[in-house]
CSV table of C-alpha atoms in Angstrom, one decimal:
chain,number,residue,atom,x,y,z
A,1,MET,CA,-8.7,41.7,-6.4
A,2,THR,CA,-5.9,42.1,-8.9
A,3,PHE,CA,-3.4,41.0,-6.3
A,4,GLY,CA,-5.2,37.7,-5.8
A,5,LEU,CA,-5.2,37.0,-9.5
A,6,ARG,CA,-1.5,37.7,-9.7
A,7,LYS,CA,-0.8,35.4,-6.8
A,8,LYS,CA,-2.8,32.6,-8.4
A,9,SER,CA,-0.9,33.1,-11.6
A,10,TYR,CA,2.4,33.0,-9.8
A,11,VAL,CA,1.5,29.8,-8.0
A,12,LYS,CA,0.3,28.2,-11.2
A,13,GLU,CA,3.6,29.2,-13.0
A,14,ARG,CA,5.7,27.7,-10.1
A,15,GLU,CA,3.7,24.5,-10.2
A,16,ASP,CA,4.2,24.2,-14.0
A,17,LYS,CA,7.9,24.8,-13.6
A,18,PHE,CA,8.1,22.1,-10.9
A,19,LEU,CA,6.2,19.6,-13.1
A,20,SER,CA,8.5,20.4,-16.0
A,21,LEU,CA,11.6,19.8,-13.8
A,22,ILE,CA,10.2,16.4,-12.6
A,23,ASN,CA,9.2,15.3,-16.1
A,24,GLU,CA,12.6,16.2,-17.6
A,25,ASN,CA,14.5,14.3,-14.9
A,26,GLN,CA,12.2,11.4,-14.0
A,27,GLU,CA,14.3,8.8,-15.8
A,28,LYS,CA,17.6,10.1,-14.3
A,29,LEU,CA,16.0,10.1,-10.8
A,30,TYR,CA,14.9,6.6,-11.2
A,31,LYS,CA,18.3,5.4,-12.4
A,32,ILE,CA,20.1,7.0,-9.5
A,33,ALA,CA,17.6,5.6,-7.0
A,34,TYR,CA,17.8,2.2,-8.6
A,35,SER,CA,21.6,2.2,-8.5
A,36,TYR,CA,21.3,2.6,-4.7
A,37,VAL,CA,18.7,0.0,-3.9
A,38,LYS,CA,18.8,-2.3,-6.8
A,39,ASN,CA,15.0,-3.0,-6.6
A,40,LYS,CA,12.4,-1.5,-9.0
A,41,GLU,CA,9.7,-1.0,-6.4
A,42,ASP,CA,12.0,0.6,-3.8
A,43,ALA,CA,13.5,2.9,-6.4
A,44,LEU,CA,10.0,4.0,-7.4
A,45,ASP,CA,9.1,4.7,-3.8
A,46,ILE,CA,12.3,6.7,-3.3
A,47,VAL,CA,11.6,8.8,-6.4
A,48,GLN,CA,8.0,9.4,-5.2
A,49,GLU,CA,9.2,10.4,-1.7
A,50,SER,CA,11.9,12.7,-3.2
A,51,VAL,CA,9.4,14.4,-5.5
A,52,TYR,CA,7.1,15.0,-2.5
A,53,LYS,CA,10.0,16.4,-0.5
A,54,ALA,CA,11.0,18.6,-3.4
A,55,TYR,CA,7.4,19.8,-4.0
A,56,ILE,CA,6.9,21.0,-0.4
A,57,SER,CA,10.1,23.0,-0.4
A,58,TYR,CA,10.2,24.1,-4.0
A,59,HIS,CA,9.4,27.6,-3.1
A,60,LYS,CA,12.8,27.9,-1.4
A,61,ILE,CA,14.7,27.6,-4.7
A,62,GLN,CA,15.8,31.1,-5.7
A,63,LYS,CA,17.9,30.3,-8.8
A,64,ALA,CA,16.6,28.1,-11.6
A,65,GLN,CA,20.1,26.9,-12.5
A,66,TYR,CA,20.4,25.0,-9.2
A,67,GLU,CA,17.1,23.1,-9.5
A,68,LYS,CA,18.5,19.9,-10.9
A,69,THR,CA,21.4,19.8,-8.4
A,70,TRP,CA,18.9,20.5,-5.6
A,71,LEU,CA,16.6,17.7,-6.8
A,72,THR,CA,19.4,15.2,-7.2
A,73,ARG,CA,20.6,16.0,-3.7
A,74,ILE,CA,17.2,15.3,-2.3
A,75,LEU,CA,17.0,12.0,-4.1
A,76,ILE,CA,20.5,11.0,-2.9
A,77,ASN,CA,19.6,11.8,0.7
A,78,THR,CA,16.3,10.0,0.4
A,79,SER,CA,18.1,6.9,-1.0
A,80,ILE,CA,20.6,6.9,1.7
A,81,ASP,CA,17.9,7.3,4.4
A,82,PHE,CA,16.0,4.4,2.8
A,83,ILE,CA,19.1,2.2,2.9
A,84,ASN,CA,19.9,3.1,6.5
A,85,LYS,CA,16.3,2.3,7.5
A,86,ASN,CA,16.3,-1.0,5.7
A,87,ARG,CA,19.9,-2.1,6.2
A,88,LYS,CA,18.9,-5.6,7.2
A,89,ILE,CA,16.8,-6.2,4.1
A,90,VAL,CA,18.8,-6.8,0.9
A,91,SER,CA,16.9,-7.4,-2.3
A,92,ILE,CA,18.2,-7.4,-5.9
A,93,ASP,CA,16.2,-7.2,-9.0
A,94,MET,CA,18.1,-9.6,-11.2
A,95,SER,CA,16.3,-8.5,-14.4
A,96,TYR,CA,18.1,-5.2,-14.1
A,97,ILE,CA,21.6,-6.8,-14.1
A,98,GLU,CA,20.6,-9.3,-16.9
A,99,ASN,CA,19.3,-6.5,-19.1
A,100,MET,CA,22.4,-4.3,-18.8
A,101,SER,CA,23.6,-4.8,-22.4
A,102,GLY,CA,24.2,-8.4,-23.4
A,103,SER,CA,23.2,-11.5,-21.6
A,104,SER,CA,26.2,-13.8,-21.8
A,105,ASN,CA,27.3,-15.6,-18.6
A,106,GLU,CA,30.6,-13.8,-18.8
A,107,ASN,CA,28.9,-10.4,-18.9
A,108,LEU,CA,26.6,-11.4,-16.1
A,109,ASP,CA,29.5,-12.5,-13.9
A,110,ALA,CA,31.4,-9.2,-14.6
A,111,LYS,CA,28.3,-7.2,-13.8
A,112,LEU,CA,27.8,-9.1,-10.5
A,113,ILE,CA,31.4,-8.5,-9.5
A,114,VAL,CA,31.1,-4.8,-10.2
A,115,ARG,CA,27.8,-4.6,-8.2
A,116,GLU,CA,29.5,-6.5,-5.3
A,117,ALA,CA,32.4,-4.1,-5.4
A,118,LEU,CA,30.0,-1.1,-5.3
A,119,ASP,CA,28.2,-2.6,-2.3
A,120,LYS,CA,31.4,-2.5,-0.3
A,121,LEU,CA,31.8,1.3,-0.7
A,122,THR,CA,30.8,4.0,1.7
A,123,GLU,CA,27.8,6.0,0.8
A,124,LYS,CA,29.9,9.0,-0.3
A,125,GLN,CA,32.1,6.8,-2.5
A,126,LYS,CA,29.1,5.0,-4.0
A,127,THR,CA,27.4,8.3,-4.7
A,128,ILE,CA,30.5,9.7,-6.5
A,129,ILE,CA,30.9,6.5,-8.6
A,130,ILE,CA,27.2,6.3,-9.5
A,131,LEU,CA,27.0,10.0,-10.5
A,132,ARG,CA,30.3,9.9,-12.5
A,133,PHE,CA,30.0,6.7,-14.4
A,134,PHE,CA,26.3,5.7,-14.3
A,135,GLU,CA,24.9,9.2,-14.8
A,136,ASP,CA,28.0,10.6,-16.7
A,137,MET,CA,28.2,13.8,-14.6
A,138,LYS,CA,31.2,16.0,-14.6
A,139,LEU,CA,33.2,16.4,-11.4
A,140,GLU,CA,32.0,19.9,-10.9
A,141,GLU,CA,28.4,18.8,-11.0
A,142,ILE,CA,29.1,16.1,-8.5
A,143,ALA,CA,30.8,18.6,-6.2
A,144,ASN,CA,27.8,20.9,-6.4
A,145,ILE,CA,25.4,18.1,-5.6
A,146,LEU,CA,27.4,16.8,-2.7
A,147,GLU,CA,28.4,20.3,-1.6
A,148,LEU,CA,32.1,19.4,-1.6
A,149,PRO,CA,35.2,21.0,-3.2
A,150,VAL,CA,36.0,19.6,-6.6
A,151,SER,CA,39.4,18.5,-5.3
A,152,THR,CA,37.7,16.3,-2.6
A,153,VAL,CA,35.5,14.7,-5.2
A,154,LYS,CA,38.4,14.0,-7.5
A,155,THR,CA,40.5,12.5,-4.7
A,156,THR,CA,37.7,10.4,-3.4
A,157,LEU,CA,36.9,9.2,-7.0
A,158,TYR,CA,40.5,8.1,-7.7
A,159,ARG,CA,41.0,6.5,-4.3
A,160,THR,CA,37.7,4.6,-4.7
A,161,LEU,CA,38.6,3.4,-8.2
A,162,LYS,CA,42.0,2.2,-6.9
A,163,GLU,CA,40.2,0.3,-4.0
A,164,MET,CA,37.7,-1.2,-6.5
A,165,LYS,CA,40.5,-2.3,-8.8
A,166,ILE,CA,42.1,-4.1,-5.9
A,167,ASP,CA,38.7,-5.7,-5.0
A,168,LEU,CA,38.0,-6.6,-8.6
A,169,LYS,CA,41.4,-8.3,-9.0
A,170,GLU,CA,40.8,-10.4,-5.9
């Protein structure tokens, strides 16, 4: 009888930790998903699917320090899967771009140019740019999430920035 109570207590504790993880990161998850699909409803769907995937495999996490990295990785993979499944459908929520600090036509033009340049990148390049500049993550964090050496992330980042600079100049 005591074993059953301990098991219920353990399950409740794990659920509480999972809910806390989701609540702490929900805005960040949404921003990352949105930066991939540029549509409010699709981003919310991706976050919801990612949370579900994380919930059903949460018991596999052994070290709490990797929870955020693990959750972000699930979200990125879900975002990429969504894009690949819906490649033919392109939708942009213009209110997001318009509300990105300032509303002058010059700012809007610059934002659209940056968005177009991002759209030309590979998924790996886009992921690194989004995590570095939109989510302000360190290169080490990005390397952990993508399961790549820091040197690879750094090289990809600088090459991508160089490519984007060329694109933006044209």
